[in-house]
Short mmCIF file of C-alpha atoms and ligand atoms in Angstrom, two decimals:
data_model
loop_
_atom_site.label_atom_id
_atom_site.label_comp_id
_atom_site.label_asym_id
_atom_site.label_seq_id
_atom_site.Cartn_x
_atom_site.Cartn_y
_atom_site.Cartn_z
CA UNK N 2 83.61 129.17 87.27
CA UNK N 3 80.11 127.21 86.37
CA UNK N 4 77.83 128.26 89.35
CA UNK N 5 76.48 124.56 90.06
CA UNK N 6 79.94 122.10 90.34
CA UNK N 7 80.06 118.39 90.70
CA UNK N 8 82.40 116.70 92.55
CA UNK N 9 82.73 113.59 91.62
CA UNK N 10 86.48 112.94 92.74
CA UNK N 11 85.96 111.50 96.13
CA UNK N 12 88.57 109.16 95.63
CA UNK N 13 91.12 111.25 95.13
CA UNK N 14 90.29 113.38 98.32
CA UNK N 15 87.12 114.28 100.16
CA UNK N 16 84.84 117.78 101.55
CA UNK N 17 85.90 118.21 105.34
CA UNK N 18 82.51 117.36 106.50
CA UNK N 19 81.03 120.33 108.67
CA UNK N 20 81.01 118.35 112.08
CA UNK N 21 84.23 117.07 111.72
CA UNK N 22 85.17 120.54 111.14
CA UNK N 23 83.44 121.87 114.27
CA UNK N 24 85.48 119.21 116.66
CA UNK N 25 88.83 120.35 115.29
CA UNK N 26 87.73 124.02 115.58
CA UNK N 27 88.94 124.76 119.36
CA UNK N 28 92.43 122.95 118.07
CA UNK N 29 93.68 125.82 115.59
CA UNK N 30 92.61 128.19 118.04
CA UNK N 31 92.12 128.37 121.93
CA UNK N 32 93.36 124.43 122.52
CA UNK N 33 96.58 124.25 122.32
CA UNK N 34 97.99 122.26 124.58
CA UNK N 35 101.15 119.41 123.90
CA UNK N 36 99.66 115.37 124.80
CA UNK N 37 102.98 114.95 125.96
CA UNK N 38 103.07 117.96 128.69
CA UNK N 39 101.83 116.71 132.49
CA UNK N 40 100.12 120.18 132.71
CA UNK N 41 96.24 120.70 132.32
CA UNK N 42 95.70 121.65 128.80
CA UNK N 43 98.46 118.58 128.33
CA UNK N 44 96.34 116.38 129.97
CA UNK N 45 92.94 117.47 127.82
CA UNK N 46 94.86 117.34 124.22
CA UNK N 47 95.87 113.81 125.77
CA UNK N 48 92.42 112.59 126.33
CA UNK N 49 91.17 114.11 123.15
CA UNK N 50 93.39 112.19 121.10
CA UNK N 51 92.78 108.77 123.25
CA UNK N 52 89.17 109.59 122.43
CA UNK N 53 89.53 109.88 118.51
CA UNK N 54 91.60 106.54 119.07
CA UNK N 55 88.89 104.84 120.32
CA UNK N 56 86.74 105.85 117.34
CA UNK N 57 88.98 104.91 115.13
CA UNK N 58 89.33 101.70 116.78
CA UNK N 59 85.57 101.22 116.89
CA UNK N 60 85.17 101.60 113.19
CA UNK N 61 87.07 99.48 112.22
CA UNK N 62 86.92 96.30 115.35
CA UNK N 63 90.17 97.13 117.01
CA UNK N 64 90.96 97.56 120.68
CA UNK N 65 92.44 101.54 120.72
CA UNK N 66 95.72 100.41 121.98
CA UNK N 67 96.17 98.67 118.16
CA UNK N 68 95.76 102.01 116.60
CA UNK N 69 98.82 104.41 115.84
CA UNK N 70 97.99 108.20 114.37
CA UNK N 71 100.62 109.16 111.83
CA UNK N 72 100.27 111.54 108.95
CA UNK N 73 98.89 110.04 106.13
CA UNK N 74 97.84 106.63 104.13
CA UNK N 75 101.32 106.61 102.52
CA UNK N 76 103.09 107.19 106.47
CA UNK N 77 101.04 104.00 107.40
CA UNK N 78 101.93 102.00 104.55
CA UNK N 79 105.17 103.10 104.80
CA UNK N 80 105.56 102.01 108.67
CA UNK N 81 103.61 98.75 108.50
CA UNK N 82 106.00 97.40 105.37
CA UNK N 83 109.51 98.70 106.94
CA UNK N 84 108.80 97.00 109.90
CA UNK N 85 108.45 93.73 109.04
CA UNK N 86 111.39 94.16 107.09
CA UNK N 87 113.37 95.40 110.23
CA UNK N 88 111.83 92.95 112.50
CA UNK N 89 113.04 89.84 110.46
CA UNK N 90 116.05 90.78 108.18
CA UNK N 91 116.66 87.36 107.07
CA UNK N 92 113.44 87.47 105.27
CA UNK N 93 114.20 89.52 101.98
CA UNK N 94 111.08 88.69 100.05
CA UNK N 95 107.75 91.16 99.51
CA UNK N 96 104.74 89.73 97.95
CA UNK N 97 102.30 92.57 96.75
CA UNK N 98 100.52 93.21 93.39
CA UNK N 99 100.93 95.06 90.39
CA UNK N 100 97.36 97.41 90.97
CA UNK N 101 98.85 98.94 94.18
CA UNK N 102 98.64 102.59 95.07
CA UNK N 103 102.30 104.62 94.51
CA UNK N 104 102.72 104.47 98.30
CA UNK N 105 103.51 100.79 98.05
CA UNK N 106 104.45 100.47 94.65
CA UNK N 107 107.59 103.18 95.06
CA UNK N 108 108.47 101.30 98.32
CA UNK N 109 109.12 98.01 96.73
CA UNK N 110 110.54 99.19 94.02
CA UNK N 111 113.52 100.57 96.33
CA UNK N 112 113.40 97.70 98.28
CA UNK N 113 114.46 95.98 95.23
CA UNK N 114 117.30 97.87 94.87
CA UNK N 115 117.96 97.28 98.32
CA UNK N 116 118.11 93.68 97.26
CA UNK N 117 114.82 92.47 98.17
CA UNK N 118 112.98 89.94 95.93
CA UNK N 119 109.46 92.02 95.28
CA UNK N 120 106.42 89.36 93.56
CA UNK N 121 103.51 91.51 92.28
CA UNK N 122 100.93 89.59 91.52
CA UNK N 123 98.56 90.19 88.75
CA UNK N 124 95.36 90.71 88.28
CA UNK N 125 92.69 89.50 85.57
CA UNK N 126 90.65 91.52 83.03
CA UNK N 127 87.96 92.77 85.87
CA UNK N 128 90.57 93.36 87.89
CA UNK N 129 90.73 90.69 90.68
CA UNK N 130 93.57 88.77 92.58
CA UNK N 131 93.43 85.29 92.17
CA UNK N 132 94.37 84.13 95.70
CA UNK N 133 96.00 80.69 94.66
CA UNK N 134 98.49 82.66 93.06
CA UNK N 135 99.15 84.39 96.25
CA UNK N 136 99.22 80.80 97.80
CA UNK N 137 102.26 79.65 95.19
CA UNK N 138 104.11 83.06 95.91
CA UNK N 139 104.34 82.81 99.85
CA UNK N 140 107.21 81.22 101.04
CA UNK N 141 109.42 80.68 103.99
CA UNK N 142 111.52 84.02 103.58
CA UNK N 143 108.51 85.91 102.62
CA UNK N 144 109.02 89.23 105.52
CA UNK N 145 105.56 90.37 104.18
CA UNK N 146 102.67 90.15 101.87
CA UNK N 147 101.40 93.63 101.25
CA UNK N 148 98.03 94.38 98.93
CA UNK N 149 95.25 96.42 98.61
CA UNK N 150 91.71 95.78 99.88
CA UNK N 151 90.03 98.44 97.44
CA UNK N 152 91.15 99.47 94.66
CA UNK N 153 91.83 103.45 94.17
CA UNK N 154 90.79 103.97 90.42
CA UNK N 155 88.28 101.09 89.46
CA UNK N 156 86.96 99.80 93.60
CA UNK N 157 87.85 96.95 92.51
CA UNK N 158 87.61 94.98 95.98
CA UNK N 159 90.61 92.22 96.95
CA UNK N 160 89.00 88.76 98.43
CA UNK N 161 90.70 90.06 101.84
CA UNK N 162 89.57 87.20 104.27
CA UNK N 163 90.78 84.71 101.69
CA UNK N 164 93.84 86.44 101.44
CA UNK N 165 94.20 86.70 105.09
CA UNK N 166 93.86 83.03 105.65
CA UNK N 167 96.45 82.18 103.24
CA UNK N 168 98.89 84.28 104.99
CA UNK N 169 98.10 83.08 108.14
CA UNK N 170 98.25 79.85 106.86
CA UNK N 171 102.02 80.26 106.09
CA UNK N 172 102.69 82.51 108.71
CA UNK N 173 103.28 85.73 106.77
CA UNK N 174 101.90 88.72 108.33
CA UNK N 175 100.39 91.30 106.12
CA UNK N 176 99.31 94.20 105.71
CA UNK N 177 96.25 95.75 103.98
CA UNK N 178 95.67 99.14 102.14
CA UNK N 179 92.34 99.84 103.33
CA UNK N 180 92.74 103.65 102.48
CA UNK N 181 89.87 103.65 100.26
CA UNK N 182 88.01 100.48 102.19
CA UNK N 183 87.23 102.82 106.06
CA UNK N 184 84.34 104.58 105.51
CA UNK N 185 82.71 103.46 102.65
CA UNK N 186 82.07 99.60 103.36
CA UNK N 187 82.50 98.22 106.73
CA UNK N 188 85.33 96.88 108.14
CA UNK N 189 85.83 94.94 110.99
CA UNK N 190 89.47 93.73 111.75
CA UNK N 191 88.29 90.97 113.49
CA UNK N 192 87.02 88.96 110.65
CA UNK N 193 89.70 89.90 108.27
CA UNK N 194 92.56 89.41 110.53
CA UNK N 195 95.38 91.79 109.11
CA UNK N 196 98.54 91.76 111.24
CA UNK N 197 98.54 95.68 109.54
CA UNK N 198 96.43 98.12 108.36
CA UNK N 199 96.18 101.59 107.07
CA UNK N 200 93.41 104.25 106.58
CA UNK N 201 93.64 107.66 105.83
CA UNK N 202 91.67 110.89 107.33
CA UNK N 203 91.33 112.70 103.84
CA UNK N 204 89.32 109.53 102.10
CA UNK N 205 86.24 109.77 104.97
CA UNK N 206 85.67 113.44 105.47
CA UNK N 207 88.57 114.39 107.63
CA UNK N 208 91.18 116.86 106.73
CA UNK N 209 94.68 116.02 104.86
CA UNK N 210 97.66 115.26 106.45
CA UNK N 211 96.20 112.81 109.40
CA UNK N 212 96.44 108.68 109.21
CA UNK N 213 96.16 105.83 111.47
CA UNK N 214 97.72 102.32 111.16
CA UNK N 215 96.42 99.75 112.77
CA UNK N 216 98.98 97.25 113.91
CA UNK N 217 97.48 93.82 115.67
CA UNK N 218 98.43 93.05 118.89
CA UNK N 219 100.43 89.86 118.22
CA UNK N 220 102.99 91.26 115.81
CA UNK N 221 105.81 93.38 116.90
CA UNK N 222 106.13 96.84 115.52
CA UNK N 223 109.59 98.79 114.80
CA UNK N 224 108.82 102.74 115.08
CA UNK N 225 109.49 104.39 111.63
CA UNK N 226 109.99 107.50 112.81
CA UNK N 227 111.85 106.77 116.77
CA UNK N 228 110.22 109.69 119.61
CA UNK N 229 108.22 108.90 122.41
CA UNK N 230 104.82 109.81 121.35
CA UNK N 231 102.23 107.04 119.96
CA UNK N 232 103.59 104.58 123.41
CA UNK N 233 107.06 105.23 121.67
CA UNK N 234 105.63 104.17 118.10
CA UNK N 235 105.71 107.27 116.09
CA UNK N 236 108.15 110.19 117.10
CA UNK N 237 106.50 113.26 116.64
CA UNK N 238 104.15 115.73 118.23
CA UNK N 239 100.53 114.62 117.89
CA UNK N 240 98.63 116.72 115.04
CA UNK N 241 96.13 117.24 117.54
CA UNK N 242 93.40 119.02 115.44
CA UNK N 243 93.70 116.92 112.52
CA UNK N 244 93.60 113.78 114.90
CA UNK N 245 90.62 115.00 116.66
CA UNK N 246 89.05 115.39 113.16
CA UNK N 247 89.64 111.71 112.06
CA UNK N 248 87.75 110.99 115.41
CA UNK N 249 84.99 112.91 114.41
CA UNK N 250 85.04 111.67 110.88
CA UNK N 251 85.36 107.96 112.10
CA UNK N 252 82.46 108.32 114.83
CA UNK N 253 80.07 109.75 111.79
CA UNK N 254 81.13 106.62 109.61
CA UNK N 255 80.74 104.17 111.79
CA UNK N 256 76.78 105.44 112.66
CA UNK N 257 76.09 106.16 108.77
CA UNK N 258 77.91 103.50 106.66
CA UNK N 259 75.42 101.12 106.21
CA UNK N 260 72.73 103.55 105.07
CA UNK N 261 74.91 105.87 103.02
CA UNK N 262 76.94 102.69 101.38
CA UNK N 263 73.39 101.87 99.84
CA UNK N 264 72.37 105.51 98.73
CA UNK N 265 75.57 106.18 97.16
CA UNK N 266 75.20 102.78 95.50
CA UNK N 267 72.01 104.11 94.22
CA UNK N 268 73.44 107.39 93.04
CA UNK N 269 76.47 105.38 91.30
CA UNK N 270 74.37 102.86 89.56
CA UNK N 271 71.83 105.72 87.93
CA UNK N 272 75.08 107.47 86.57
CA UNK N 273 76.66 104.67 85.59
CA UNK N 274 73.37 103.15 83.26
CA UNK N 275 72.84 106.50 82.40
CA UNK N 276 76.00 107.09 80.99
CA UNK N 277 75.71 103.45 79.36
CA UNK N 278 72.76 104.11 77.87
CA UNK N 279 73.43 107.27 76.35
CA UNK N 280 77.08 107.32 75.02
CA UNK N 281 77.89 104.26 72.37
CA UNK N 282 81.39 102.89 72.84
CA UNK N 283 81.10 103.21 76.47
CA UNK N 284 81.89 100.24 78.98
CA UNK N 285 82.87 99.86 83.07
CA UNK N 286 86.50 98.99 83.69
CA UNK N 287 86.73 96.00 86.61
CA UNK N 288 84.69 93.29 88.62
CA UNK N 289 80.50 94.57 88.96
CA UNK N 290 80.51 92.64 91.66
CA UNK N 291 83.25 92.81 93.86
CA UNK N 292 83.39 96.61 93.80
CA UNK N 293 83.07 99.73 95.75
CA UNK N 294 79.60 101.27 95.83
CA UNK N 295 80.86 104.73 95.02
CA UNK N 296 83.19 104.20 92.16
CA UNK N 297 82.60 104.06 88.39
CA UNK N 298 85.38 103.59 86.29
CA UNK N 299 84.72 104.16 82.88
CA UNK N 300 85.62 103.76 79.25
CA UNK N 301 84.91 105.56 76.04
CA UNK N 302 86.06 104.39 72.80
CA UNK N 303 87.91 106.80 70.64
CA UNK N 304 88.45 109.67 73.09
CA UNK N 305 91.31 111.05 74.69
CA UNK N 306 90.74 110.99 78.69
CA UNK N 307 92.65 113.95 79.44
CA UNK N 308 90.75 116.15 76.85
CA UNK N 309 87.68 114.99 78.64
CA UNK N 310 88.89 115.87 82.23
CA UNK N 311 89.77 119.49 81.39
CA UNK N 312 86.36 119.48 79.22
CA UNK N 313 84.40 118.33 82.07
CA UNK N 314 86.48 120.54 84.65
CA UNK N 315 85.52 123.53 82.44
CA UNK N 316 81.73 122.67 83.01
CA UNK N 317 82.02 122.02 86.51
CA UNK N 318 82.63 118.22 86.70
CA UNK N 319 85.05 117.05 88.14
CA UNK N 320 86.86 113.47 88.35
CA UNK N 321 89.77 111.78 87.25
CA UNK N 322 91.94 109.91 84.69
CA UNK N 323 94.47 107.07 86.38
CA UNK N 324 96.72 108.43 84.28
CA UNK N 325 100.05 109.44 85.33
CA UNK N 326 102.18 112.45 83.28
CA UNK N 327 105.84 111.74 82.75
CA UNK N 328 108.06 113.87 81.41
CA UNK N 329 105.41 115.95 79.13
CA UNK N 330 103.95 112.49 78.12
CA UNK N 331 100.91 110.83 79.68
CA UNK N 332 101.42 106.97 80.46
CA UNK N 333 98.00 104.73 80.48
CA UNK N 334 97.27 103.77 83.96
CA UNK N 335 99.26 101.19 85.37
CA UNK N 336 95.77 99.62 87.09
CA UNK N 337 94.31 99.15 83.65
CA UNK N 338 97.39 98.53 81.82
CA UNK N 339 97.47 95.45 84.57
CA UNK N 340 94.22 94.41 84.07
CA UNK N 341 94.94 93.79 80.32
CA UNK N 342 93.90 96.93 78.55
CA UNK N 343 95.05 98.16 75.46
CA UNK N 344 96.76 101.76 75.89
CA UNK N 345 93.92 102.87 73.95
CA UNK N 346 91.43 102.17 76.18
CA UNK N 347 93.53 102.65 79.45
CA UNK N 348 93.70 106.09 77.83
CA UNK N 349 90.01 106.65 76.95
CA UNK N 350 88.74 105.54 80.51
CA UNK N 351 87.85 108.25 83.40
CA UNK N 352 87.18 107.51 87.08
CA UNK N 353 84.03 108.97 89.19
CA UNK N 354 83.99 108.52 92.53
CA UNK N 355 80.83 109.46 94.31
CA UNK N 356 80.66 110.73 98.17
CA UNK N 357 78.28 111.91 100.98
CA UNK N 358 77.54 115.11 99.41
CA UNK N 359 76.22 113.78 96.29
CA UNK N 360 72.78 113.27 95.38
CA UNK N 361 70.37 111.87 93.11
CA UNK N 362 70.42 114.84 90.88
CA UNK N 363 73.88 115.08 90.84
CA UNK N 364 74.18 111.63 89.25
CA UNK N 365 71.26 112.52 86.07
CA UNK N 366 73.26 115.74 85.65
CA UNK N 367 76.55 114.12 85.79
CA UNK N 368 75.49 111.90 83.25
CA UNK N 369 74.09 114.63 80.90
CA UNK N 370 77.09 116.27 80.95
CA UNK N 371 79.30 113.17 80.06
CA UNK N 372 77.46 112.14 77.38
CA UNK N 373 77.42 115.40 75.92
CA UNK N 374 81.09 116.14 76.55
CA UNK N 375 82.13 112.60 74.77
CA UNK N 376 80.03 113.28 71.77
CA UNK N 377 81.75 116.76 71.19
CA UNK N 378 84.85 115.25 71.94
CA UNK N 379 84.10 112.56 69.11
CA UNK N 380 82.46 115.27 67.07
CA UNK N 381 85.64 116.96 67.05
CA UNK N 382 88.08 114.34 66.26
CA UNK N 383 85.84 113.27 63.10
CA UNK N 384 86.28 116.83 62.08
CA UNK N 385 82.32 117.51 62.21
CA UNK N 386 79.85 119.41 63.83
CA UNK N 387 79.46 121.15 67.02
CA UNK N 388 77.53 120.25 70.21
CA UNK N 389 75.74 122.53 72.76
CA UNK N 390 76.03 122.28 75.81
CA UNK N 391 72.94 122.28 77.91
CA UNK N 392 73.52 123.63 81.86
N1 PLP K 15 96.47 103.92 99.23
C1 PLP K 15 95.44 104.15 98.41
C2 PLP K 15 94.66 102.99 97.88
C3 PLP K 15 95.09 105.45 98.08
O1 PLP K 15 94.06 105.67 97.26
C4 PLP K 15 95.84 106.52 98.63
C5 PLP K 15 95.54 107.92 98.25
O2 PLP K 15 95.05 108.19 97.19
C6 PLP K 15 96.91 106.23 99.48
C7 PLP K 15 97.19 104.92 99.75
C8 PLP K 15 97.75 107.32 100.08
O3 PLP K 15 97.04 107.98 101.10
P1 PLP K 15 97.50 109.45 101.55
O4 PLP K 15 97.07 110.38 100.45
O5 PLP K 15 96.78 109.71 102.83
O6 PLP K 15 98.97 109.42 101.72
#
């Protein structure tokens, strides 16, 4: 194991961040008590979990009484997109688009066998939805239009308000994957007007396995999972700790986002140029613009990004390939495939995603180590040469 590491994965998962830990401490050991039970520790896991609702109702504009805890982004996706199915079952058609996370995209694709009419929408070469197209795809038996407001491997960032208005405009509720939007840019549910949305703890510094879907008070909701907890929303005992935690994480967020968004800009940008600068054949996959500030996605002519990845991991750096392996065989990311990249390059292209714990350093290193890891890599497949790495 290198002795320095890099994490530069953040969008796959993120550090527990020590405070959040501390609040969620007394819950996996002397607080135990059930928010259902009328007795006094009852009573106090009750109020702690109303509190981390109300954090996690400030961060993102809602009143708390619009925010349900479940387990995960995928549980909230999940809930928001069944329900408006169950709530209108003469409407049997799904708009969403072709970049969206597995959550979403494994849904519709049963729903289609369930004989539901699924549009995905495309995207162009930087990765954007064009919203006229969403326009011509709503229609009267549209149940839902379901899309992402960041995107998970490039950051690519859906015009949401836009989007919202069109819905609204023909009275389709929808729903947003925000899972990679709360926490790193603001959000305020007041401006973008989602009937749904869904954030996960794991993506802003709390632990794994807690979620929260918001669900606006003017659409009706049909419980995924039928119990009495969550106001009859969500069956299932409250994960307490873990809820407590997303409190924590949101309450941090919401004081530091606008300061951190900018210095993990900063860090981002000096890897990124860095890395420009240094490797030939080397390019950013999606919109400069309309991106998150703590994701690069990037692509290297005439390299494998697999090889990389484990290259990288054995040096201490660690990110990601939107790859996904099939049966022994890797498939190019469907994001980039989308967007209108060759296999080639969908298969050459590696994600970093940057997060509270990295610094300035971190990003000049970073970049050393890329550049010198593509250039063996390249080295290699020509067949000449070696290259030294330098810690
Ligand atoms: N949506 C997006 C955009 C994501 O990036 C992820 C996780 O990577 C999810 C949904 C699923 O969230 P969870 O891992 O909490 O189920």
């Amino acid at each position: 194991m290198p002795e320095k590491t890099l994490y530069l994965d953040n969008n796959a998962t993120t550090q527990v961040d020590p405070d959040v830990l501390e609040a969620m401490l007394p819950w996996v050991g002397t607080q135990y008590g059930n928010p259902s039970s009328p007795t006094t520790p009852g009573r106090f896991a009750r109020e702690c979990v109303q509190k981390a609702r109300e954090q996690v109702a400030r961060l993102i504009g809602a009143r708390d009484a619009e925010i349900i805890f479940t387990s995960c982004g995928t549980e909230s996706i999940n809930s928001a997109i069944r329900s408006a199915c169950t709530l209108d079952s003469n409407k049997r058609h799904i708009v969403t688009s072709a970049v969206e996370h597995s959550a979403t995209l494994k849904l519709c694709e049963q729903l289609a066998r369930d004989g539901y009419e699924i549009t995905r929408l495309p995207v162009n070469s930087t990765g954007l939805l064009d919203v006229e197209s969403l326009r011509a795809a709503l229609r009267e038996d549209t149940a839902l239009a379901t899309l992402l407001w960041a995107n998970n491997e490039t950051g690519v960032l859906f015009p949401v308000e836009e989007i919202s208005a069109a819905c609204r405009n023909k009275k389709v509720p929808l729903h947003l994957d925000a899972v990679q939007v709360v926490g790193k840019v603001s959000v305020d549910v007041n401006e973008t007007d989602p009937d749904f949305l869904s954030l996960s703890g794991h993506k802003l510094h709390a632990p794994k396995g807690v979620g929260a879907l918001f669900v606006n008070r003017r659409i009706r909701f049909q419980p995924m999972l039928q119990g009495s907890q969550e106001q009859g929303r969500r069956g299932g005992t409250e994960n307490v700790a873990s809820i407590v935690g997303l409190g924590a994480a949101a309450e941090l967020a919401h004081h530091s986002l606008a300061a951190e968004q900018n210095r993990i800009r900063a860090i981002r940008d000096r890897f990124e140029s860095r890395v420009l600068e240094s490797v030939p054949g080397s390019s950013v996959n999606g919109d400069l613009e309309h991106r998150l500030p703590n994701t690069s996605n990037l692509a290297f002519d005439g390299i494998e990004a697999e090889g990389a990845l484990m290259m990288l991991d054995e040096r201490g750096l660690y990110c990601s390939t939107g790859s996904a392996c099939t049966s022994g065989s890797v498939a190019p990311s469907h994001v980039l495939t989308a967007m209108g990249l060759n296999s080639t390059r969908a298969k050459g292209s590696l994600r970093f995603s940057f997060g509270r714990f990295n610094t300035e350093a971190d990003a000049t290193h970073a970049a050393e180590l890329v550049s010198i890891t593509i250039k063996k890599l390249r080295s290699l497949q020509s067949g000449s040469g070696s290259v030294v790495f330098a810690r």
